[in-house]
Short mmCIF file of C-alpha atoms and ligand atoms in Angstrom, two decimals:
data_model
loop_
_atom_site.label_atom_id
_atom_site.label_comp_id
_atom_site.label_asym_id
_atom_site.label_seq_id
_atom_site.Cartn_x
_atom_site.Cartn_y
_atom_site.Cartn_z
CA MET A 1 15.22 -4.11 -40.02
CA ARG A 2 11.78 -5.33 -39.00
CA ASN A 3 10.24 -3.00 -36.40
CA ALA A 4 7.00 -3.09 -34.40
CA THR A 5 5.01 0.14 -34.41
CA ILE A 6 1.73 1.22 -32.81
CA THR A 7 -0.90 1.88 -35.49
CA GLY A 8 -4.10 1.71 -33.45
CA TRP A 9 -5.19 2.74 -29.97
CA GLY A 10 -8.43 2.78 -28.00
CA LYS A 11 -9.58 2.90 -24.40
CA CYS A 12 -12.61 1.73 -22.45
CA MET A 13 -13.22 3.84 -19.38
CA PRO A 14 -16.34 2.86 -17.43
CA PRO A 15 -18.42 5.98 -16.68
CA ALA A 16 -19.24 5.50 -12.97
CA THR A 17 -16.97 7.82 -10.98
CA LEU A 18 -16.06 7.43 -7.31
CA THR A 19 -14.80 10.69 -5.80
CA ASN A 20 -12.60 11.12 -2.74
CA ASP A 21 -15.66 12.52 -0.93
CA ASP A 22 -17.59 9.33 -1.83
CA ILE A 23 -14.87 7.22 -0.16
CA ALA A 24 -14.96 9.47 2.90
CA THR A 25 -18.60 8.39 3.44
CA PHE A 26 -17.44 4.88 4.49
CA LEU A 27 -13.74 5.22 5.42
CA ASP A 28 -11.84 7.46 7.83
CA THR A 29 -10.18 9.58 5.14
CA ASP A 30 -10.67 12.88 3.34
CA ASP A 31 -10.10 14.58 0.02
CA GLU A 32 -7.25 16.68 1.41
CA TRP A 33 -5.20 13.64 2.53
CA ILE A 34 -5.77 11.69 -0.68
CA THR A 35 -5.07 14.61 -3.01
CA SER A 36 -1.97 15.85 -1.21
CA ARG A 37 -0.39 12.37 -0.79
CA THR A 38 -1.28 10.93 -4.20
CA GLY A 39 -2.73 13.55 -6.58
CA ILE A 40 -5.82 11.33 -7.04
CA ARG A 41 -9.22 13.07 -7.09
CA GLU A 42 -11.47 10.34 -8.47
CA ARG A 43 -11.42 6.86 -10.03
CA ARG A 44 -13.77 4.72 -12.14
CA ILE A 45 -15.74 1.69 -10.94
CA SER A 46 -16.62 -0.69 -13.75
CA HIS A 47 -20.04 -2.21 -14.36
CA LEU A 48 -18.45 -4.30 -17.16
CA SER A 49 -16.40 -7.46 -16.80
CA LEU A 50 -12.68 -7.23 -17.59
CA GLU A 51 -13.18 -9.09 -20.88
CA GLU A 52 -16.01 -6.74 -21.88
CA MET A 53 -13.76 -3.75 -21.26
CA GLY A 54 -10.94 -5.46 -23.18
CA ALA A 55 -13.18 -6.23 -26.16
CA LEU A 56 -14.49 -2.67 -26.39
CA ALA A 57 -10.99 -1.20 -26.19
CA ALA A 58 -9.92 -3.74 -28.83
CA HIS A 59 -12.73 -2.75 -31.23
CA ARG A 60 -11.73 0.89 -30.86
CA ALA A 61 -8.01 0.19 -31.41
CA LEU A 62 -8.70 -1.96 -34.48
CA ALA A 63 -10.97 0.72 -35.99
CA CYS A 64 -8.24 3.29 -35.32
CA ALA A 65 -5.75 1.13 -37.28
CA ASP A 66 -8.36 0.14 -39.90
CA LEU A 67 -7.50 -3.50 -39.26
CA ALA A 68 -10.00 -6.36 -39.34
CA PRO A 69 -10.11 -8.64 -36.28
CA ASP A 70 -9.22 -11.69 -38.38
CA ALA A 71 -5.97 -9.99 -39.45
CA LEU A 72 -4.64 -10.26 -35.88
CA ASP A 73 -2.03 -12.98 -35.26
CA LEU A 74 -1.74 -12.44 -31.53
CA ILE A 75 -3.64 -10.97 -28.58
CA VAL A 76 -1.69 -10.20 -25.40
CA PHE A 77 -3.77 -9.23 -22.37
CA GLY A 78 -1.76 -7.62 -19.58
CA THR A 79 -3.68 -7.94 -16.31
CA CYS A 80 -3.60 -9.33 -12.77
CA SER A 81 -7.37 -9.13 -12.18
CA PHE A 82 -8.68 -11.63 -14.74
CA ASP A 83 -12.38 -12.58 -14.73
CA GLN A 84 -11.29 -16.20 -14.42
CA GLN A 85 -7.92 -17.93 -14.53
CA VAL A 86 -8.88 -20.61 -17.09
CA PRO A 87 -9.68 -19.82 -19.86
CA ASN A 88 -7.54 -16.71 -19.97
CA SER A 89 -8.64 -13.11 -20.64
CA ALA A 90 -6.99 -12.84 -24.07
CA SER A 91 -9.07 -15.78 -25.36
CA GLY A 92 -12.18 -14.04 -24.03
CA VAL A 93 -11.35 -10.99 -26.13
CA GLN A 94 -10.44 -13.18 -29.12
CA LYS A 95 -13.91 -14.73 -29.01
CA ARG A 96 -15.77 -11.46 -28.40
CA ILE A 97 -14.15 -9.59 -31.30
CA GLY A 98 -13.92 -12.56 -33.69
CA ALA A 99 -10.13 -12.57 -34.00
CA VAL A 100 -10.23 -16.17 -35.21
CA ASN A 101 -6.61 -16.25 -36.47
CA ALA A 102 -5.02 -14.87 -33.32
CA GLY A 103 -3.10 -16.68 -30.60
CA ALA A 104 -4.13 -15.48 -27.15
CA MET A 105 -2.00 -15.07 -24.02
CA ASP A 106 -2.20 -13.23 -20.72
CA VAL A 107 0.78 -11.54 -19.12
CA ASN A 108 0.75 -10.90 -15.37
CA THR A 109 3.47 -8.68 -13.97
CA ALA A 110 0.91 -6.59 -12.03
CA CYS A 111 1.06 -2.88 -12.91
CA THR A 112 3.76 -3.41 -15.58
CA SER A 113 1.75 -6.11 -17.41
CA TYR A 114 0.97 -3.91 -20.43
CA LEU A 115 4.60 -2.84 -20.73
CA TYR A 116 5.94 -6.40 -20.44
CA GLY A 117 3.26 -7.45 -22.97
CA LEU A 118 4.30 -4.69 -25.37
CA THR A 119 7.94 -5.77 -25.24
CA SER A 120 6.95 -9.44 -25.73
CA ALA A 121 4.70 -8.75 -28.72
CA ALA A 122 7.25 -6.41 -30.32
CA ALA A 123 9.97 -9.06 -29.96
CA MET A 124 7.70 -11.60 -31.67
CA ILE A 125 7.05 -9.15 -34.50
CA SER A 126 10.77 -8.39 -34.90
CA GLN A 127 11.51 -12.12 -35.09
CA GLY A 128 8.81 -12.65 -37.73
CA VAL A 129 6.69 -14.89 -35.49
CA VAL A 130 3.65 -12.61 -35.93
CA ASN A 131 2.81 -9.54 -38.03
CA ASN A 132 -0.18 -7.97 -36.30
CA ALA A 133 -0.64 -8.00 -32.52
CA LEU A 134 -3.12 -6.45 -30.12
CA VAL A 135 -1.67 -5.55 -26.72
CA ILE A 136 -4.20 -4.77 -24.00
CA GLY A 137 -3.69 -3.40 -20.50
CA GLY A 138 -6.77 -3.66 -18.33
CA GLU A 139 -7.84 -4.19 -14.74
CA LEU A 140 -11.07 -4.75 -12.88
CA ILE A 141 -9.81 -4.11 -9.36
CA SER A 142 -12.94 -2.84 -7.61
CA PRO A 143 -14.48 -6.30 -6.84
CA LEU A 144 -11.06 -7.43 -5.49
CA MET A 145 -10.38 -4.35 -3.40
CA ASP A 146 -10.45 -4.46 0.40
CA TRP A 147 -12.82 -1.53 0.78
CA THR A 148 -12.33 -1.57 4.58
CA ASP A 149 -8.62 -0.63 4.26
CA ARG A 150 -8.09 3.11 3.75
CA GLY A 151 -4.38 2.53 3.11
CA VAL A 152 -5.13 0.97 -0.30
CA ALA A 153 -8.81 1.56 -1.14
CA VAL A 154 -8.22 5.22 -2.01
CA LEU A 155 -5.46 4.43 -4.51
CA PHE A 156 -6.93 2.17 -7.20
CA GLY A 157 -9.49 2.23 -10.02
CA ASP A 158 -10.77 0.24 -13.01
CA GLY A 159 -10.06 0.79 -16.71
CA CYS A 160 -8.67 -0.62 -19.91
CA ALA A 161 -6.94 0.33 -23.16
CA ALA A 162 -5.59 -1.52 -26.18
CA THR A 163 -2.97 -0.87 -28.84
CA VAL A 164 -2.46 -2.46 -32.26
CA LEU A 165 1.18 -3.29 -32.96
CA GLN A 166 2.20 -3.98 -36.57
CA ALA A 167 5.38 -4.94 -38.40
CA THR A 168 7.06 -2.18 -40.43
CA ASP A 169 10.34 -1.57 -42.26
CA ARG A 170 10.19 2.12 -41.37
CA ASN A 171 12.49 3.52 -38.69
CA GLU A 172 9.80 3.76 -36.01
CA GLY A 173 8.18 1.76 -33.23
CA LEU A 174 9.65 0.13 -30.14
CA ARG A 175 13.37 0.91 -30.11
CA ALA A 176 14.47 -0.32 -26.68
CA SER A 177 13.16 -2.09 -23.58
CA LYS A 178 14.47 -2.75 -20.10
CA LEU A 179 12.68 -5.24 -17.84
CA GLY A 180 13.55 -5.69 -14.16
CA CYS A 181 12.27 -7.08 -10.87
CA TYR A 182 13.17 -6.67 -7.18
CA GLY A 183 12.07 -10.20 -6.30
CA GLU A 184 13.86 -10.08 -2.94
CA VAL A 185 11.27 -7.62 -1.61
CA ARG A 186 8.22 -9.05 -3.37
CA GLU A 187 6.31 -9.40 -0.07
CA ILE A 188 6.06 -5.61 0.41
CA LEU A 189 3.17 -5.57 -2.12
CA LEU A 190 1.08 -8.68 -1.63
CA VAL A 191 -2.62 -9.38 -2.03
CA HIS A 192 -3.97 -12.21 0.16
CA GLY A 193 -7.10 -13.95 -1.10
CA MET A 194 -6.36 -14.43 -4.81
CA GLY A 195 -4.94 -17.76 -5.97
CA GLN A 196 -4.68 -21.39 -5.00
CA ARG A 197 -2.74 -20.68 -1.81
CA TYR A 198 -6.17 -19.83 -0.42
CA ALA A 199 -8.07 -22.77 -1.92
CA ASN A 200 -9.62 -25.26 0.51
CA ARG A 201 -8.99 -22.96 3.46
CA GLY A 202 -12.53 -21.75 3.69
CA TRP A 203 -11.45 -18.51 2.04
CA TYR A 204 -13.84 -16.88 -0.36
CA ASN A 205 -11.74 -16.28 -3.48
CA GLY A 206 -11.51 -12.57 -4.11
CA ASP A 207 -12.03 -11.54 -0.49
CA THR A 208 -8.70 -9.80 -0.23
CA GLN A 209 -6.37 -8.38 2.38
CA TRP A 210 -3.54 -6.23 1.10
CA VAL A 211 -0.01 -6.11 2.51
CA PHE A 212 1.14 -2.75 1.28
CA GLU A 213 4.31 -1.09 2.57
CA GLY A 214 3.64 2.21 0.84
CA GLN A 215 6.87 4.03 1.63
CA GLU A 216 9.11 1.10 0.75
CA ILE A 217 7.20 0.55 -2.52
CA PHE A 218 7.54 4.26 -3.22
CA LYS A 219 11.35 4.21 -2.85
CA ARG A 220 11.82 1.06 -4.92
CA ALA A 221 9.48 2.37 -7.62
CA VAL A 222 11.49 5.56 -8.03
CA VAL A 223 14.84 3.77 -8.18
CA GLY A 224 13.62 1.01 -10.51
CA MET A 225 11.86 3.27 -12.99
CA SER A 226 14.73 5.79 -13.06
CA GLN A 227 17.24 2.99 -13.68
CA ALA A 228 15.08 1.55 -16.47
CA CYS A 229 14.66 4.97 -18.12
CA GLN A 230 18.40 5.57 -18.06
CA ASP A 231 19.01 2.11 -19.51
CA VAL A 232 16.73 2.52 -22.54
CA LEU A 233 18.05 6.01 -23.26
CA GLU A 234 21.61 4.64 -23.23
CA GLN A 235 20.59 1.78 -25.52
CA CYS A 236 19.40 4.38 -28.05
CA GLY A 237 22.34 6.76 -27.57
CA MET A 238 19.94 9.41 -26.32
CA GLY A 239 19.76 11.78 -23.37
CA PRO A 240 16.81 13.13 -21.35
CA ASP A 241 16.52 16.18 -23.65
CA ASP A 242 15.78 13.91 -26.63
CA VAL A 243 12.56 12.66 -24.99
CA ASP A 244 9.46 14.41 -26.33
CA LEU A 245 6.98 12.84 -23.91
CA VAL A 246 7.20 10.57 -20.87
CA VAL A 247 4.13 8.38 -20.28
CA PRO A 248 4.70 6.87 -16.83
CA HIS A 249 2.69 4.44 -14.71
CA GLN A 250 0.11 6.54 -12.87
CA ALA A 251 0.17 5.33 -9.26
CA ASN A 252 0.98 8.51 -7.42
CA LEU A 253 1.82 12.02 -8.64
CA ARG A 254 4.67 12.25 -6.12
CA ILE A 255 6.27 9.08 -7.50
CA ILE A 256 6.02 10.46 -11.05
CA GLU A 257 7.62 13.76 -9.99
CA ALA A 258 10.44 11.95 -8.20
CA VAL A 259 11.22 9.75 -11.24
CA ILE A 260 11.20 12.75 -13.58
CA LYS A 261 13.56 14.68 -11.31
CA ARG A 262 15.94 11.78 -10.69
CA SER A 263 16.11 11.01 -14.43
CA GLY A 264 16.84 14.60 -15.49
CA LEU A 265 13.54 14.74 -17.40
CA SER A 266 10.95 17.51 -17.38
CA MET A 267 7.39 17.55 -15.97
CA ASP A 268 6.42 19.77 -18.93
CA ARG A 269 7.05 16.76 -21.14
CA CYS A 270 5.34 14.22 -18.91
CA PHE A 271 1.74 13.05 -19.30
CA VAL A 272 -0.27 12.86 -16.06
CA ASN A 273 -3.88 11.73 -15.63
CA VAL A 274 -3.66 10.04 -12.21
CA GLN A 275 -6.01 12.73 -10.84
CA ARG A 276 -8.88 11.36 -12.96
CA TYR A 277 -8.41 7.60 -12.62
CA GLY A 278 -6.06 6.67 -9.74
CA ASN A 279 -3.89 3.61 -10.13
CA MET A 280 -5.46 1.27 -12.72
CA SER A 281 -2.45 -1.06 -12.57
CA ALA A 282 -1.80 -2.50 -16.06
CA ALA A 283 -4.23 -0.03 -17.65
CA THR A 284 -2.51 3.20 -16.60
CA VAL A 285 0.15 3.45 -19.32
CA PRO A 286 -2.01 2.49 -22.32
CA VAL A 287 -4.89 4.72 -21.14
CA ALA A 288 -2.43 7.60 -20.66
CA LEU A 289 -0.96 6.93 -24.11
CA VAL A 290 -4.43 7.04 -25.71
CA GLU A 291 -5.29 10.27 -23.88
CA ALA A 292 -1.95 11.86 -24.81
CA LEU A 293 -2.87 11.21 -28.46
CA GLU A 294 -6.42 12.50 -27.96
CA GLU A 295 -5.04 15.70 -26.41
CA GLY A 296 -2.51 16.26 -29.22
CA ARG A 297 0.49 15.71 -26.95
CA ILE A 298 2.14 13.24 -29.35
CA LYS A 299 3.56 14.61 -32.60
CA PRO A 300 4.67 12.59 -35.64
CA GLY A 301 8.14 11.12 -35.10
CA ALA A 302 8.11 11.85 -31.34
CA ASN A 303 10.35 9.95 -28.94
CA ILE A 304 8.07 8.52 -26.23
CA LEU A 305 9.41 7.08 -22.99
CA LEU A 306 7.11 4.62 -21.19
CA THR A 307 7.94 3.42 -17.68
CA GLY A 308 6.25 1.55 -14.85
CA PHE A 309 6.55 -0.57 -11.70
CA GLY A 310 4.27 -2.99 -9.94
CA GLY A 311 3.88 -6.06 -7.73
CA GLY A 312 6.83 -8.41 -7.89
CA LEU A 313 8.30 -5.74 -7.63
CA THR A 314 8.57 -5.54 -11.39
CA TRP A 315 9.74 -2.42 -13.21
CA SER A 316 10.45 -1.49 -16.79
CA ALA A 317 10.94 1.19 -19.42
CA GLN A 318 10.29 1.23 -23.16
CA LEU A 319 11.39 3.80 -25.72
CA LEU A 320 9.16 4.30 -28.77
CA ARG A 321 9.60 6.40 -31.86
CA TRP A 322 6.09 7.33 -32.95
CA GLY A 323 5.10 7.01 -36.63
CA GLU A 324 3.56 9.66 -38.88
CA ARG A 325 -0.09 9.18 -37.96
CA VAL A 326 -1.41 10.58 -34.67
CA THR A 327 -5.15 10.42 -35.43
CA PRO A 328 -7.47 7.40 -35.82
CA LEU A 329 -8.34 6.13 -39.29
CA HIS A 330 -11.85 5.12 -38.21
CA GLU A 331 -14.09 4.90 -35.16
CA THR A 332 -16.25 1.99 -34.09
CA HIS A 333 -19.97 2.44 -33.50
CA ILE A 334 -20.10 -0.32 -30.90
CA GLU A 335 -21.38 1.24 -27.68
CA MET A 336 -20.84 0.45 -24.05
CA PRO A 337 -23.82 -1.18 -22.28
CA PRO A 338 -25.44 1.36 -19.93
CA CYS A 339 -24.51 1.50 -16.25
CA GLU A 340 -27.51 1.21 -13.91
CA GLN A 341 -25.77 1.99 -10.60
CA THR A 342 -23.61 4.76 -9.19
CA ALA A 343 -19.98 3.99 -8.36
CA LEU A 344 -20.78 4.39 -4.66
CA GLN A 345 -23.66 1.90 -4.89
CA MET A 346 -21.39 -0.69 -6.52
CA VAL A 347 -18.69 -0.20 -3.88
CA GLU A 348 -21.25 -0.38 -1.04
CA GLY A 349 -22.24 -3.80 -2.46
CA TYR A 350 -18.61 -5.00 -2.31
CA LEU A 351 -18.27 -3.59 1.20
CA ALA A 352 -21.39 -5.41 2.41
CA ALA A 353 -20.06 -8.71 1.00
CA LYS A 354 -16.72 -8.12 2.73
CA ARG A 355 -18.28 -7.35 6.10
CA GLY A 356 -20.32 -10.53 5.81
CA SER A 357 -17.27 -12.80 5.34
CA GLY A 358 -15.16 -12.18 8.51
CA GLU A 359 -12.04 -14.08 7.33
CA SER A 360 -8.36 -13.57 8.09
CA ALA A 361 -5.16 -14.40 6.19
CA PRO A 362 -3.58 -17.88 6.65
CA GLU A 363 -0.11 -18.00 8.34
O1 LIG B 401 1.43 0.18 -8.47
C1 LIG B 401 1.95 -0.10 -7.21
C2 LIG B 401 1.08 0.51 -6.19
N1 LIG B 401 1.73 1.00 -5.03
C3 LIG B 401 1.98 2.29 -4.81
O2 LIG B 401 1.85 3.11 -5.66
C4 LIG B 401 2.39 2.66 -3.41
C5 LIG B 401 3.43 3.70 -3.35
N2 LIG B 401 3.32 4.44 -2.09
C6 LIG B 401 2.52 5.52 -1.99
O3 LIG B 401 1.91 5.95 -2.95
C7 LIG B 401 2.45 6.20 -0.63
O4 LIG B 401 3.37 5.60 0.25
C8 LIG B 401 1.03 6.14 -0.01
C9 LIG B 401 0.11 7.07 -0.80
C10 LIG B 401 0.50 4.71 -0.06
C11 LIG B 401 1.05 6.61 1.42
O5 LIG B 401 1.60 7.93 1.51
P1 LIG B 401 2.66 8.24 2.66
O6 LIG B 401 3.00 9.66 2.53
O7 LIG B 401 3.80 7.25 2.50
O8 LIG B 401 1.83 8.01 3.97
P2 LIG B 401 2.09 6.99 5.18
O9 LIG B 401 1.94 5.59 4.74
O10 LIG B 401 3.39 7.37 5.83
O11 LIG B 401 0.92 7.33 6.16
C12 LIG B 401 0.86 8.57 6.85
C13 LIG B 401 -0.35 8.61 7.76
C14 LIG B 401 -0.52 7.38 8.65
O12 LIG B 401 -0.98 7.84 9.89
P3 LIG B 401 0.03 7.98 11.15
O13 LIG B 401 0.56 6.60 11.40
O14 LIG B 401 1.06 8.96 10.72
O15 LIG B 401 -0.88 8.49 12.24
C15 LIG B 401 -1.60 6.58 8.00
O16 LIG B 401 -2.33 5.79 8.90
O17 LIG B 401 -1.54 8.65 6.96
C16 LIG B 401 -2.47 7.64 7.43
N3 LIG B 401 -3.27 7.21 6.29
C17 LIG B 401 -4.38 7.84 5.89
N4 LIG B 401 -5.02 8.91 6.36
C18 LIG B 401 -6.13 9.33 5.73
C19 LIG B 401 -3.04 6.16 5.45
N5 LIG B 401 -4.00 6.10 4.52
C20 LIG B 401 -4.84 7.14 4.76
C21 LIG B 401 -6.01 7.62 4.15
N6 LIG B 401 -6.62 8.71 4.65
N7 LIG B 401 -6.53 7.03 3.05
#
């Protein structure tokens, strides 16, 4: 049996931090509302491009696995906030890290993009199409955020992480996946202002307006993720008690708690870092996975349940059996370029550009 197992991991978290109090300086909101409704206390605002974040996370993951860039056969970049549509983000990372033998593809299923990418790359490894893959989940949301809308601006943040996935004959790696989508309600999470629907309409690309039916998304997210978790556990003949750690999409602490309860799982065995970063869309699960390893929450041979939901409304779960190694083999000495501005200064720049545009969504 040819399995696909994670042998390398690395994150790139931009340092500039935007607190709830920072947001309250330009929006009618407060720390108490944001913390009690979402669990979020702060988020990062990136001074790097998405591809720069992806490349740094990739260098760190490759060093962790002690794998040379030219040994990669495939790069999958899960994102919905690419620097540009053509050429894609994965090719940008391929060039930056010198992965000259790797194919390069982007996957966009919004917040589940890393998870869909992981399943895709693992399937290619199992089939013998590739041996060594890099799966990245990253988002640069801050320039695309509508910073005048308190209903969404408080929820999101920037970040990135990457994992190296390699073929193995050992009984470890990705054991089961479930992918799903509630396409019939896809309009309840919709971002106007990104894509060719807006071309030639005098719309500045990236000047967004978000349709965001929070409570409806909340309900669907809980049902979809719980169903996916149950499905992968059944595929493996396992029950909730067999799960050593759940690493869920970090959109809202209340959503995580509801999924854990509905699935008969335990919050003691669930990794949560939404308070530090908010919803980083495709980056949440891989960043959480990296931090769970850094904090010693993943033991050799552990059963890890990943789950997420996002625009589409896509949802998924993946069950991993971790290998023997839970520490990096090496570290890279490549450093992040310094950040010259505060998070609030960067956001005030986006806000000023938004206020200057004065556009509205097409019918
Ligand atoms: O990865 C996919 C991303 N999507 C999600 O994760 C969305 C899932 N949904 C949620 O996380 C929650 O529904 C929210 C956090 C978005 C909202 O929480 P809620 O408990 O469902 O609040 P609500 O939408 O019912 O709003 C309650 C009140 C409203 O005021 P009124 O109409 O009751 O007077 C809002 O206008 O809270 C108001 N409100 C705010 N107040 C202060 C909305 N946003 C804010 C804010 N600060 N930032």
